[in-house]
Amino acid sequence: MSTAGPSAVAGPDDVAVRAAAQLVRDLPPAPALWCDGLRKRYGRRTAVDGVSLSVGRGEVVGLLGPNGAGKTTVIKMLLGLVRPDAGEVMVLGRPGSDPAARARVGYLPELFRYQPWLTAAEVLELHVRLSGADVPAVERHGCLELVGLAARAGDRVGGFSKGMQQRLGLAVALVARPELVVLDEPTSALDPLGRADVRDVVLSLKERGVAVLLNSHLIGEVERVCDRVVVLDRGTVAASGTLAELLGRREVRLHLGSVGPEGQARLAAAGPLEREGAWFTVGLPAEDDGTTVPDLVADLVALGVRVHAVEPTRISLEERLLGILRANSGDGRP
Amino acid sequence: MTARTVLTIAGLTLREAARRRVVWALLALTVVLLALSAWGFSKLVGLDTEFGTMTSGEARLVASLLLNLIMFGLSLIAAIGTAFLAGPTLAGELESGQALVLLARPVRRSSVLLGKWLGLVAFGSGYVVLAGLAQILVVGATVGYWPPAPATGLALLAAETVVLLTLALLLSSVVSTMASGIVAVGLFGATWVAGVVGGIGGALGNEGVESVGTVSRVLLPTDGLWRGAMNAFQDPIALVQMGPGEGGFPFLSEAALSPAYLAWAAVWIAMVWGLTALSFSRRDA
Ligand SMILES: Nc1ncnc2c1ncn2[C@@H]1O[C@H](COP(=O)(O)OP(=O)(O)OP(=O)(O)O)[C@@H](O)[C@H]1O
Ligand SMILES: [Mg+2]
């Protein structure tokens, strides 16, 4: 190879480079967010100890854990706000140390304040400028509308209530057309309506293929919107996985009258059966396509069984979380 | 990308200055000072002393002294104003969470710092130059005294402000709150006093005391620049009239600034700025 003339070398090399470039293009896009072995100490206290996680493109991941688990610290390290003592971060395919990595990232911090002398509209304008995006005023106003602040666009942020500030924070996180949105307790100050709004916002982000990392203490909220959950406890990942993986199988509880042997057999055929007086609990198959329960009920009615109640039950994420955290605290660590 | 960040943050800093009540208070103070001085100077012209009416030479000497005195007041106002604007910025904004949202954007911390610094420089030097110019015009209109090198003097006053606000920024990256502003103004005052002490030492021929002023002028260039500015404002004849041995007088300066000292001031600013950038880039938000 080395004996060939320069022009002869350029040919195959060129081909190789192009092939490599094609290979890189064909690779699945890098995860929206990825980190490995993140570690952070504050003085003698280890806040985060070897956290690795990733958020795929368009994926909604919940970050759960008790107070002081290190969730906010992890998020700040992911966004380059806190220097990790060890570990690597990649944001939208670029190393986290490169500020350009955050060009398409929206962030709603846990505790924050905007320049109180700016109006809501000016705050959005500032952030659009800093992000380098070109977002017209109409779209910016749309963002304020989305969070219910359209009427206050011209008011100074210093006079906003806590919940209004948080709403504005959400608008700021969304305004620069992000591909990744990081929300650190977005609903802590919101009224029930606001919480529902945030849920809708996250769902619509998911629909548009925007990745979301959501830290919240409202487990029901996380359960409803997240594809996957990462549980942090005392600075380490205590558990992670999809909701189905974490929560295991689902069940249905039925309150039945006049169950004959045939009815009993039909119930047993649907899945593992438990009985407590007139209440029957049937375990559902993991790959349930939504037909098992209606089919079962139809068949039971046909067999003359009186159906008083049908309740789908699922071990809730909350119970599962408490289980994980209790098991974790029982393993001898201080 | 970087230039836009710098300009955006500089603009934000100026907007903050314009929307803070403190700043308007400073401006009001300045206007009062200007008006009072105009009134005072106009009285000066026809002043009857015990020895009869002041000669025009005497009037020029007094005007020259008073101009320096008022310029000192203006530079003090500028120093306090910018130090108190710069003081709560870096660390204070990190602590209040204001920086959190900005720094999560695709911006380099050094660009944010440069933007803040430029905004403060524009505000501080803009203020001194405008207020100083207004004062020079007032003196010119009332007593007909025109300083020998007004542009140099105003530029040096601006440089003095820049030195002080750079120091306040460095302090603000280390300690938060108003403390950094207070410390910066305190150091400013201390070097001024040290400069006066050094001048007295010089007048008395005491080298030990004189070196106090020299050393402090090297450590913090505000007083040296201030003396250069005074030299540019005062009537050259004034020193002669005051006579030798009056070098300790705090509102007259014996010599113009040396280029070496100006270069040192520039190096000083660059060094302190670099330290600030280093400390800011290592801070956790
Ligand atoms: N700036 C700081 N200085 C000192 N310790 C800190 C700092 N920030 C966080 N810590 C410590 O790091 C640990 C994790 O804090 P972090 O804020 O990440 O918790 P969290 O999981 O977000 O908790 P919460 O649910 O209450 O928001 C805590 O023990 C906290 O005391
Ligand atoms: Mg937190």
JSON list of C-alpha atoms in Angstrom, two decimals, chain A residues 91-297:
[
{"chain": "A", "resi": 91, "resn": "VAL", "atom": "CA", "xyz": [-25.64, 15.30, 25.45]},
{"chain": "A", "resi": 92, "resn": "LEU", "atom": "CA", "xyz": [-27.31, 14.85, 22.06]},
{"chain": "A", "resi": 93, "resn": "GLY", "atom": "CA", "xyz": [-24.21, 13.12, 20.73]},
{"chain": "A", "resi": 94, "resn": "ARG", "atom": "CA", "xyz": [-21.67, 15.66, 21.96]},
{"chain": "A", "resi": 95, "resn": "PRO", "atom": "CA", "xyz": [-19.49, 15.62, 25.04]},
{"chain": "A", "resi": 96, "resn": "GLY", "atom": "CA", "xyz": [-21.12, 17.48, 27.91]},
{"chain": "A", "resi": 97, "resn": "SER", "atom": "CA", "xyz": [-18.09, 19.74, 28.32]},
{"chain": "A", "resi": 98, "resn": "ASP", "atom": "CA", "xyz": [-18.86, 21.33, 24.95]},
{"chain": "A", "resi": 99, "resn": "PRO", "atom": "CA", "xyz": [-21.39, 24.14, 25.47]},
{"chain": "A", "resi": 100, "resn": "ALA", "atom": "CA", "xyz": [-22.73, 23.59, 21.94]},
{"chain": "A", "resi": 101, "resn": "ALA", "atom": "CA", "xyz": [-24.09, 20.24, 23.14]},
{"chain": "A", "resi": 102, "resn": "ARG", "atom": "CA", "xyz": [-26.79, 22.18, 24.98]},
{"chain": "A", "resi": 103, "resn": "ALA", "atom": "CA", "xyz": [-28.01, 24.12, 21.94]},
{"chain": "A", "resi": 104, "resn": "ARG", "atom": "CA", "xyz": [-31.15, 21.96, 21.75]},
{"chain": "A", "resi": 105, "resn": "VAL", "atom": "CA", "xyz": [-31.69, 21.36, 25.43]},
{"chain": "A", "resi": 106, "resn": "GLY", "atom": "CA", "xyz": [-34.45, 22.90, 27.53]},
{"chain": "A", "resi": 107, "resn": "TYR", "atom": "CA", "xyz": [-34.02, 22.93, 31.29]},
{"chain": "A", "resi": 108, "resn": "LEU", "atom": "CA", "xyz": [-36.37, 23.76, 34.11]},
{"chain": "A", "resi": 109, "resn": "PRO", "atom": "CA", "xyz": [-34.31, 23.88, 37.32]},
{"chain": "A", "resi": 110, "resn": "GLU", "atom": "CA", "xyz": [-35.63, 22.93, 40.72]},
{"chain": "A", "resi": 111, "resn": "LEU", "atom": "CA", "xyz": [-34.79, 26.20, 42.45]},
{"chain": "A", "resi": 112, "resn": "PHE", "atom": "CA", "xyz": [-34.30, 29.21, 40.26]},
{"chain": "A", "resi": 113, "resn": "ARG", "atom": "CA", "xyz": [-35.18, 32.82, 39.70]},
{"chain": "A", "resi": 114, "resn": "TYR", "atom": "CA", "xyz": [-35.33, 34.87, 36.58]},
{"chain": "A", "resi": 115, "resn": "GLN", "atom": "CA", "xyz": [-33.95, 38.38, 36.28]},
{"chain": "A", "resi": 116, "resn": "PRO", "atom": "CA", "xyz": [-36.75, 40.08, 38.20]},
{"chain": "A", "resi": 117, "resn": "TRP", "atom": "CA", "xyz": [-36.48, 43.27, 36.16]},
{"chain": "A", "resi": 118, "resn": "LEU", "atom": "CA", "xyz": [-37.33, 41.49, 32.89]},
{"chain": "A", "resi": 119, "resn": "THR", "atom": "CA", "xyz": [-40.82, 40.84, 31.62]},
{"chain": "A", "resi": 120, "resn": "ALA", "atom": "CA", "xyz": [-41.94, 37.30, 30.82]},
{"chain": "A", "resi": 121, "resn": "ALA", "atom": "CA", "xyz": [-41.69, 37.97, 27.10]},
{"chain": "A", "resi": 122, "resn": "GLU", "atom": "CA", "xyz": [-38.20, 39.41, 27.51]},
{"chain": "A", "resi": 123, "resn": "VAL", "atom": "CA", "xyz": [-37.07, 36.34, 29.43]},
{"chain": "A", "resi": 124, "resn": "LEU", "atom": "CA", "xyz": [-38.15, 34.12, 26.56]},
{"chain": "A", "resi": 125, "resn": "GLU", "atom": "CA", "xyz": [-36.47, 36.41, 24.04]},
{"chain": "A", "resi": 126, "resn": "LEU", "atom": "CA", "xyz": [-33.24, 36.30, 26.02]},
{"chain": "A", "resi": 127, "resn": "HIS", "atom": "CA", "xyz": [-33.21, 32.53, 26.12]},
{"chain": "A", "resi": 128, "resn": "VAL", "atom": "CA", "xyz": [-33.96, 32.20, 22.45]},
{"chain": "A", "resi": 129, "resn": "ARG", "atom": "CA", "xyz": [-31.05, 34.54, 21.71]},
{"chain": "A", "resi": 130, "resn": "LEU", "atom": "CA", "xyz": [-28.68, 32.61, 23.94]},
{"chain": "A", "resi": 131, "resn": "SER", "atom": "CA", "xyz": [-29.70, 29.26, 22.51]},
{"chain": "A", "resi": 132, "resn": "GLY", "atom": "CA", "xyz": [-28.95, 30.49, 19.01]},
{"chain": "A", "resi": 133, "resn": "ALA", "atom": "CA", "xyz": [-32.36, 29.43, 17.73]},
{"chain": "A", "resi": 134, "resn": "ASP", "atom": "CA", "xyz": [-34.47, 31.64, 15.50]},
{"chain": "A", "resi": 135, "resn": "VAL", "atom": "CA", "xyz": [-37.91, 31.60, 17.05]},
{"chain": "A", "resi": 136, "resn": "PRO", "atom": "CA", "xyz": [-40.39, 34.22, 15.86]},
{"chain": "A", "resi": 137, "resn": "ALA", "atom": "CA", "xyz": [-42.29, 36.32, 18.40]},
{"chain": "A", "resi": 138, "resn": "VAL", "atom": "CA", "xyz": [-45.55, 34.55, 17.58]},
{"chain": "A", "resi": 139, "resn": "GLU", "atom": "CA", "xyz": [-44.09, 31.20, 18.51]},
{"chain": "A", "resi": 140, "resn": "ARG", "atom": "CA", "xyz": [-42.62, 32.63, 21.71]},
{"chain": "A", "resi": 141, "resn": "HIS", "atom": "CA", "xyz": [-46.02, 33.99, 22.64]},
{"chain": "A", "resi": 142, "resn": "GLY", "atom": "CA", "xyz": [-47.49, 30.57, 21.87]},
{"chain": "A", "resi": 143, "resn": "CYS", "atom": "CA", "xyz": [-45.16, 29.13, 24.48]},
{"chain": "A", "resi": 144, "resn": "LEU", "atom": "CA", "xyz": [-46.45, 31.57, 27.09]},
{"chain": "A", "resi": 145, "resn": "GLU", "atom": "CA", "xyz": [-49.99, 30.67, 26.08]},
{"chain": "A", "resi": 146, "resn": "LEU", "atom": "CA", "xyz": [-49.21, 26.98, 26.53]},
{"chain": "A", "resi": 147, "resn": "VAL", "atom": "CA", "xyz": [-48.28, 27.56, 30.16]},
{"chain": "A", "resi": 148, "resn": "GLY", "atom": "CA", "xyz": [-51.15, 29.96, 30.77]},
{"chain": "A", "resi": 149, "resn": "LEU", "atom": "CA", "xyz": [-49.13, 33.17, 31.01]},
{"chain": "A", "resi": 150, "resn": "ALA", "atom": "CA", "xyz": [-50.19, 34.85, 27.78]},
{"chain": "A", "resi": 151, "resn": "ALA", "atom": "CA", "xyz": [-52.00, 37.59, 29.69]},
{"chain": "A", "resi": 152, "resn": "ARG", "atom": "CA", "xyz": [-48.90, 38.37, 31.79]},
{"chain": "A", "resi": 153, "resn": "ALA", "atom": "CA", "xyz": [-46.38, 38.51, 28.94]},
{"chain": "A", "resi": 154, "resn": "GLY", "atom": "CA", "xyz": [-45.62, 42.18, 29.56]},
{"chain": "A", "resi": 155, "resn": "ASP", "atom": "CA", "xyz": [-45.37, 41.99, 33.36]},
{"chain": "A", "resi": 156, "resn": "ARG", "atom": "CA", "xyz": [-42.11, 41.97, 35.26]},
{"chain": "A", "resi": 157, "resn": "VAL", "atom": "CA", "xyz": [-41.10, 38.54, 36.46]},
{"chain": "A", "resi": 158, "resn": "GLY", "atom": "CA", "xyz": [-40.22, 39.93, 39.89]},
{"chain": "A", "resi": 159, "resn": "GLY", "atom": "CA", "xyz": [-43.94, 40.22, 40.64]},
{"chain": "A", "resi": 160, "resn": "PHE", "atom": "CA", "xyz": [-44.79, 36.65, 39.66]},
{"chain": "A", "resi": 161, "resn": "SER", "atom": "CA", "xyz": [-46.03, 34.10, 42.16]},
{"chain": "A", "resi": 162, "resn": "LYS", "atom": "CA", "xyz": [-44.01, 30.95, 42.71]},
{"chain": "A", "resi": 163, "resn": "GLY", "atom": "CA", "xyz": [-46.28, 28.88, 40.54]},
{"chain": "A", "resi": 164, "resn": "MET", "atom": "CA", "xyz": [-46.23, 31.50, 37.80]},
{"chain": "A", "resi": 165, "resn": "GLN", "atom": "CA", "xyz": [-42.44, 31.50, 37.89]},
{"chain": "A", "resi": 166, "resn": "GLN", "atom": "CA", "xyz": [-42.50, 27.75, 37.49]},
{"chain": "A", "resi": 167, "resn": "ARG", "atom": "CA", "xyz": [-44.87, 28.05, 34.57]},
{"chain": "A", "resi": 168, "resn": "LEU", "atom": "CA", "xyz": [-42.54, 30.58, 33.00]},
{"chain": "A", "resi": 169, "resn": "GLY", "atom": "CA", "xyz": [-39.67, 28.17, 33.64]},
{"chain": "A", "resi": 170, "resn": "LEU", "atom": "CA", "xyz": [-41.53, 25.54, 31.69]},
{"chain": "A", "resi": 171, "resn": "ALA", "atom": "CA", "xyz": [-42.05, 27.98, 28.81]},
{"chain": "A", "resi": 172, "resn": "VAL", "atom": "CA", "xyz": [-38.32, 28.81, 28.87]},
{"chain": "A", "resi": 173, "resn": "ALA", "atom": "CA", "xyz": [-37.49, 25.10, 28.75]},
{"chain": "A", "resi": 174, "resn": "LEU", "atom": "CA", "xyz": [-39.73, 24.65, 25.72]},
{"chain": "A", "resi": 175, "resn": "VAL", "atom": "CA", "xyz": [-39.15, 27.86, 23.79]},
{"chain": "A", "resi": 176, "resn": "ALA", "atom": "CA", "xyz": [-35.98, 27.13, 21.82]},
{"chain": "A", "resi": 177, "resn": "ARG", "atom": "CA", "xyz": [-37.32, 24.06, 20.00]},
{"chain": "A", "resi": 178, "resn": "PRO", "atom": "CA", "xyz": [-35.51, 21.54, 22.17]},
{"chain": "A", "resi": 179, "resn": "GLU", "atom": "CA", "xyz": [-34.72, 17.93, 21.32]},
{"chain": "A", "resi": 180, "resn": "LEU", "atom": "CA", "xyz": [-34.18, 17.15, 24.97]},
{"chain": "A", "resi": 181, "resn": "VAL", "atom": "CA", "xyz": [-36.08, 18.64, 27.89]},
{"chain": "A", "resi": 182, "resn": "VAL", "atom": "CA", "xyz": [-34.90, 18.22, 31.46]},
{"chain": "A", "resi": 183, "resn": "LEU", "atom": "CA", "xyz": [-37.52, 19.01, 34.09]},
{"chain": "A", "resi": 184, "resn": "ASP", "atom": "CA", "xyz": [-36.46, 19.07, 37.75]},
{"chain": "A", "resi": 185, "resn": "GLU", "atom": "CA", "xyz": [-39.66, 18.92, 39.79]},
{"chain": "A", "resi": 186, "resn": "PRO", "atom": "CA", "xyz": [-41.72, 20.95, 37.34]},
{"chain": "A", "resi": 187, "resn": "THR", "atom": "CA", "xyz": [-44.91, 20.74, 39.36]},
{"chain": "A", "resi": 188, "resn": "SER", "atom": "CA", "xyz": [-43.70, 21.40, 42.90]},
{"chain": "A", "resi": 189, "resn": "ALA", "atom": "CA", "xyz": [-45.40, 24.81, 43.02]},
{"chain": "A", "resi": 190, "resn": "LEU", "atom": "CA", "xyz": [-48.28, 24.19, 40.64]},
{"chain": "A", "resi": 191, "resn": "ASP", "atom": "CA", "xyz": [-52.00, 23.98, 41.27]},
{"chain": "A", "resi": 192, "resn": "PRO", "atom": "CA", "xyz": [-53.79, 20.77, 40.20]},
{"chain": "A", "resi": 193, "resn": "LEU", "atom": "CA", "xyz": [-54.68, 22.35, 36.87]},
{"chain": "A", "resi": 194, "resn": "GLY", "atom": "CA", "xyz": [-51.05, 23.26, 36.27]},
{"chain": "A", "resi": 195, "resn": "ARG", "atom": "CA", "xyz": [-50.01, 19.71, 37.06]},
{"chain": "A", "resi": 196, "resn": "ALA", "atom": "CA", "xyz": [-52.40, 18.37, 34.49]},
{"chain": "A", "resi": 197, "resn": "ASP", "atom": "CA", "xyz": [-51.02, 20.94, 32.02]},
{"chain": "A", "resi": 198, "resn": "VAL", "atom": "CA", "xyz": [-47.48, 19.73, 32.64]},
{"chain": "A", "resi": 199, "resn": "ARG", "atom": "CA", "xyz": [-48.61, 16.18, 32.06]},
{"chain": "A", "resi": 200, "resn": "ASP", "atom": "CA", "xyz": [-50.15, 17.18, 28.76]},
{"chain": "A", "resi": 201, "resn": "VAL", "atom": "CA", "xyz": [-47.03, 19.11, 27.80]},
{"chain": "A", "resi": 202, "resn": "VAL", "atom": "CA", "xyz": [-44.81, 16.10, 28.47]},
{"chain": "A", "resi": 203, "resn": "LEU", "atom": "CA", "xyz": [-47.14, 13.83, 26.53]},
{"chain": "A", "resi": 204, "resn": "SER", "atom": "CA", "xyz": [-47.14, 16.20, 23.57]},
{"chain": "A", "resi": 205, "resn": "LEU", "atom": "CA", "xyz": [-43.33, 16.39, 23.70]},
{"chain": "A", "resi": 206, "resn": "LYS", "atom": "CA", "xyz": [-43.27, 12.61, 23.61]},
{"chain": "A", "resi": 207, "resn": "GLU", "atom": "CA", "xyz": [-45.58, 12.66, 20.62]},
{"chain": "A", "resi": 208, "resn": "ARG", "atom": "CA", "xyz": [-43.23, 15.02, 18.80]},
{"chain": "A", "resi": 209, "resn": "GLY", "atom": "CA", "xyz": [-40.24, 12.79, 19.52]},
{"chain": "A", "resi": 210, "resn": "VAL", "atom": "CA", "xyz": [-38.65, 15.09, 22.10]},
{"chain": "A", "resi": 211, "resn": "ALA", "atom": "CA", "xyz": [-36.75, 13.26, 24.81]},
{"chain": "A", "resi": 212, "resn": "VAL", "atom": "CA", "xyz": [-37.65, 14.15, 28.38]},
{"chain": "A", "resi": 213, "resn": "LEU", "atom": "CA", "xyz": [-35.91, 13.55, 31.69]},
{"chain": "A", "resi": 214, "resn": "LEU", "atom": "CA", "xyz": [-38.48, 14.17, 34.40]},
{"chain": "A", "resi": 215, "resn": "ASN", "atom": "CA", "xyz": [-37.63, 14.36, 38.09]},
{"chain": "A", "resi": 216, "resn": "SER", "atom": "CA", "xyz": [-40.72, 14.43, 40.23]},
{"chain": "A", "resi": 217, "resn": "HIS", "atom": "CA", "xyz": [-41.94, 13.33, 43.61]},
{"chain": "A", "resi": 218, "resn": "LEU", "atom": "CA", "xyz": [-45.44, 12.88, 42.21]},
{"chain": "A", "resi": 219, "resn": "ILE", "atom": "CA", "xyz": [-45.21, 9.24, 41.36]},
{"chain": "A", "resi": 220, "resn": "GLY", "atom": "CA", "xyz": [-48.60, 9.08, 39.73]},
{"chain": "A", "resi": 221, "resn": "GLU", "atom": "CA", "xyz": [-47.46, 11.75, 37.31]},
{"chain": "A", "resi": 222, "resn": "VAL", "atom": "CA", "xyz": [-44.30, 9.82, 36.46]},
{"chain": "A", "resi": 223, "resn": "GLU", "atom": "CA", "xyz": [-46.23, 6.60, 36.10]},
{"chain": "A", "resi": 224, "resn": "ARG", "atom": "CA", "xyz": [-48.61, 8.15, 33.65]},
{"chain": "A", "resi": 225, "resn": "VAL", "atom": "CA", "xyz": [-46.10, 9.73, 31.27]},
{"chain": "A", "resi": 226, "resn": "CYS", "atom": "CA", "xyz": [-42.78, 7.89, 31.54]},
{"chain": "A", "resi": 227, "resn": "ASP", "atom": "CA", "xyz": [-41.56, 5.05, 29.37]},
{"chain": "A", "resi": 228, "resn": "ARG", "atom": "CA", "xyz": [-38.78, 4.21, 31.73]},
{"chain": "A", "resi": 229, "resn": "VAL", "atom": "CA", "xyz": [-37.86, 4.99, 35.31]},
{"chain": "A", "resi": 230, "resn": "VAL", "atom": "CA", "xyz": [-34.52, 5.35, 37.09]},
{"chain": "A", "resi": 231, "resn": "VAL", "atom": "CA", "xyz": [-34.60, 5.21, 40.87]},
{"chain": "A", "resi": 232, "resn": "LEU", "atom": "CA", "xyz": [-31.76, 6.94, 42.71]},
{"chain": "A", "resi": 233, "resn": "ASP", "atom": "CA", "xyz": [-31.06, 6.32, 46.36]},
{"chain": "A", "resi": 234, "resn": "ARG", "atom": "CA", "xyz": [-28.16, 7.80, 48.31]},
{"chain": "A", "resi": 235, "resn": "GLY", "atom": "CA", "xyz": [-26.28, 8.69, 45.19]},
{"chain": "A", "resi": 236, "resn": "THR", "atom": "CA", "xyz": [-26.53, 5.39, 43.37]},
{"chain": "A", "resi": 237, "resn": "VAL", "atom": "CA", "xyz": [-28.99, 3.86, 40.92]},
{"chain": "A", "resi": 238, "resn": "ALA", "atom": "CA", "xyz": [-31.17, 1.59, 43.04]},
{"chain": "A", "resi": 239, "resn": "ALA", "atom": "CA", "xyz": [-33.31, 0.33, 40.17]},
{"chain": "A", "resi": 240, "resn": "SER", "atom": "CA", "xyz": [-34.10, 1.16, 36.59]},
{"chain": "A", "resi": 241, "resn": "GLY", "atom": "CA", "xyz": [-36.22, -0.22, 33.82]},
{"chain": "A", "resi": 242, "resn": "THR", "atom": "CA", "xyz": [-39.47, 0.18, 31.94]},
{"chain": "A", "resi": 243, "resn": "LEU", "atom": "CA", "xyz": [-42.62, 0.49, 33.98]},
{"chain": "A", "resi": 244, "resn": "ALA", "atom": "CA", "xyz": [-43.63, -3.05, 32.98]},
{"chain": "A", "resi": 245, "resn": "GLU", "atom": "CA", "xyz": [-40.26, -4.39, 34.11]},
{"chain": "A", "resi": 246, "resn": "LEU", "atom": "CA", "xyz": [-40.39, -2.57, 37.40]},
{"chain": "A", "resi": 247, "resn": "LEU", "atom": "CA", "xyz": [-44.04, -3.16, 38.20]},
{"chain": "A", "resi": 248, "resn": "GLY", "atom": "CA", "xyz": [-44.29, -6.74, 37.03]},
{"chain": "A", "resi": 249, "resn": "ARG", "atom": "CA", "xyz": [-47.60, -8.39, 36.14]},
{"chain": "A", "resi": 250, "resn": "ARG", "atom": "CA", "xyz": [-50.99, -6.85, 36.32]},
{"chain": "A", "resi": 251, "resn": "GLU", "atom": "CA", "xyz": [-54.04, -8.38, 37.89]},
{"chain": "A", "resi": 252, "resn": "VAL", "atom": "CA", "xyz": [-57.78, -8.03, 37.73]},
{"chain": "A", "resi": 253, "resn": "ARG", "atom": "CA", "xyz": [-60.07, -8.37, 40.76]},
{"chain": "A", "resi": 254, "resn": "LEU", "atom": "CA", "xyz": [-63.62, -9.50, 40.21]},
{"chain": "A", "resi": 255, "resn": "HIS", "atom": "CA", "xyz": [-66.57, -9.50, 42.61]},
{"chain": "A", "resi": 256, "resn": "LEU", "atom": "CA", "xyz": [-68.73, -12.41, 41.43]},
{"chain": "A", "resi": 257, "resn": "GLY", "atom": "CA", "xyz": [-71.92, -14.22, 42.46]},
{"chain": "A", "resi": 258, "resn": "SER", "atom": "CA", "xyz": [-73.14, -17.76, 41.68]},
{"chain": "A", "resi": 259, "resn": "VAL", "atom": "CA", "xyz": [-69.88, -19.04, 40.25]},
{"chain": "A", "resi": 260, "resn": "GLY", "atom": "CA", "xyz": [-70.35, -22.66, 39.16]},
{"chain": "A", "resi": 261, "resn": "PRO", "atom": "CA", "xyz": [-67.60, -25.15, 38.40]},
{"chain": "A", "resi": 262, "resn": "GLU", "atom": "CA", "xyz": [-67.62, -24.04, 34.75]},
{"chain": "A", "resi": 263, "resn": "GLY", "atom": "CA", "xyz": [-67.17, -20.41, 35.76]},
{"chain": "A", "resi": 264, "resn": "GLN", "atom": "CA", "xyz": [-64.38, -21.43, 38.08]},
{"chain": "A", "resi": 265, "resn": "ALA", "atom": "CA", "xyz": [-62.67, -23.29, 35.23]},
{"chain": "A", "resi": 266, "resn": "ARG", "atom": "CA", "xyz": [-63.04, -20.31, 32.90]},
{"chain": "A", "resi": 267, "resn": "LEU", "atom": "CA", "xyz": [-61.45, -18.04, 35.51]},
{"chain": "A", "resi": 268, "resn": "ALA", "atom": "CA", "xyz": [-58.56, -20.44, 36.03]},
{"chain": "A", "resi": 269, "resn": "ALA", "atom": "CA", "xyz": [-58.02, -20.60, 32.27]},
{"chain": "A", "resi": 270, "resn": "ALA", "atom": "CA", "xyz": [-57.49, -16.81, 32.15]},
{"chain": "A", "resi": 271, "resn": "GLY", "atom": "CA", "xyz": [-54.50, -16.88, 34.53]},
{"chain": "A", "resi": 272, "resn": "PRO", "atom": "CA", "xyz": [-53.32, -17.71, 38.04]},
{"chain": "A", "resi": 273, "resn": "LEU", "atom": "CA", "xyz": [-56.38, -17.52, 40.29]},
{"chain": "A", "resi": 274, "resn": "GLU", "atom": "CA", "xyz": [-56.85, -16.56, 43.92]},
{"chain": "A", "resi": 275, "resn": "ARG", "atom": "CA", "xyz": [-60.12, -16.48, 45.80]},
{"chain": "A", "resi": 276, "resn": "GLU", "atom": "CA", "xyz": [-61.26, -14.61, 48.90]},
{"chain": "A", "resi": 277, "resn": "GLY", "atom": "CA", "xyz": [-64.95, -15.16, 49.47]},
{"chain": "A", "resi": 278, "resn": "ALA", "atom": "CA", "xyz": [-66.79, -13.60, 46.54]},
{"chain": "A", "resi": 279, "resn": "TRP", "atom": "CA", "xyz": [-63.60, -11.76, 45.32]},
{"chain": "A", "resi": 280, "resn": "PHE", "atom": "CA", "xyz": [-61.52, -13.48, 42.68]},
{"chain": "A", "resi": 281, "resn": "THR", "atom": "CA", "xyz": [-58.08, -12.22, 41.64]},
{"chain": "A", "resi": 282, "resn": "VAL", "atom": "CA", "xyz": [-56.77, -13.29, 38.25]},
{"chain": "A", "resi": 283, "resn": "GLY", "atom": "CA", "xyz": [-53.19, -12.63, 37.17]},
{"chain": "A", "resi": 284, "resn": "LEU", "atom": "CA", "xyz": [-52.99, -11.29, 33.64]},
{"chain": "A", "resi": 285, "resn": "PRO", "atom": "CA", "xyz": [-50.41, -12.42, 31.09]},
{"chain": "A", "resi": 286, "resn": "ALA", "atom": "CA", "xyz": [-47.57, -9.95, 30.51]},
{"chain": "A", "resi": 287, "resn": "GLU", "atom": "CA", "xyz": [-48.36, -9.75, 26.81]},
{"chain": "A", "resi": 288, "resn": "ASP", "atom": "CA", "xyz": [-51.97, -8.76, 27.33]},
{"chain": "A", "resi": 289, "resn": "ASP", "atom": "CA", "xyz": [-53.34, -6.98, 24.26]},
{"chain": "A", "resi": 290, "resn": "GLY", "atom": "CA", "xyz": [-56.36, -5.68, 26.12]},
{"chain": "A", "resi": 291, "resn": "THR", "atom": "CA", "xyz": [-58.78, -8.46, 25.18]},
{"chain": "A", "resi": 292, "resn": "THR", "atom": "CA", "xyz": [-58.28, -10.81, 28.12]},
{"chain": "A", "resi": 293, "resn": "VAL", "atom": "CA", "xyz": [-60.50, -9.00, 30.59]},
{"chain": "A", "resi": 294, "resn": "PRO", "atom": "CA", "xyz": [-63.47, -8.21, 28.27]},
{"chain": "A", "resi": 295, "resn": "ASP", "atom": "CA", "xyz": [-63.39, -11.77, 26.89]},
{"chain": "A", "resi": 296, "resn": "LEU", "atom": "CA", "xyz": [-63.35, -13.22, 30.39]},
{"chain": "A", "resi": 297, "resn": "VAL", "atom": "CA", "xyz": [-66.27, -11.08, 31.52]}
]
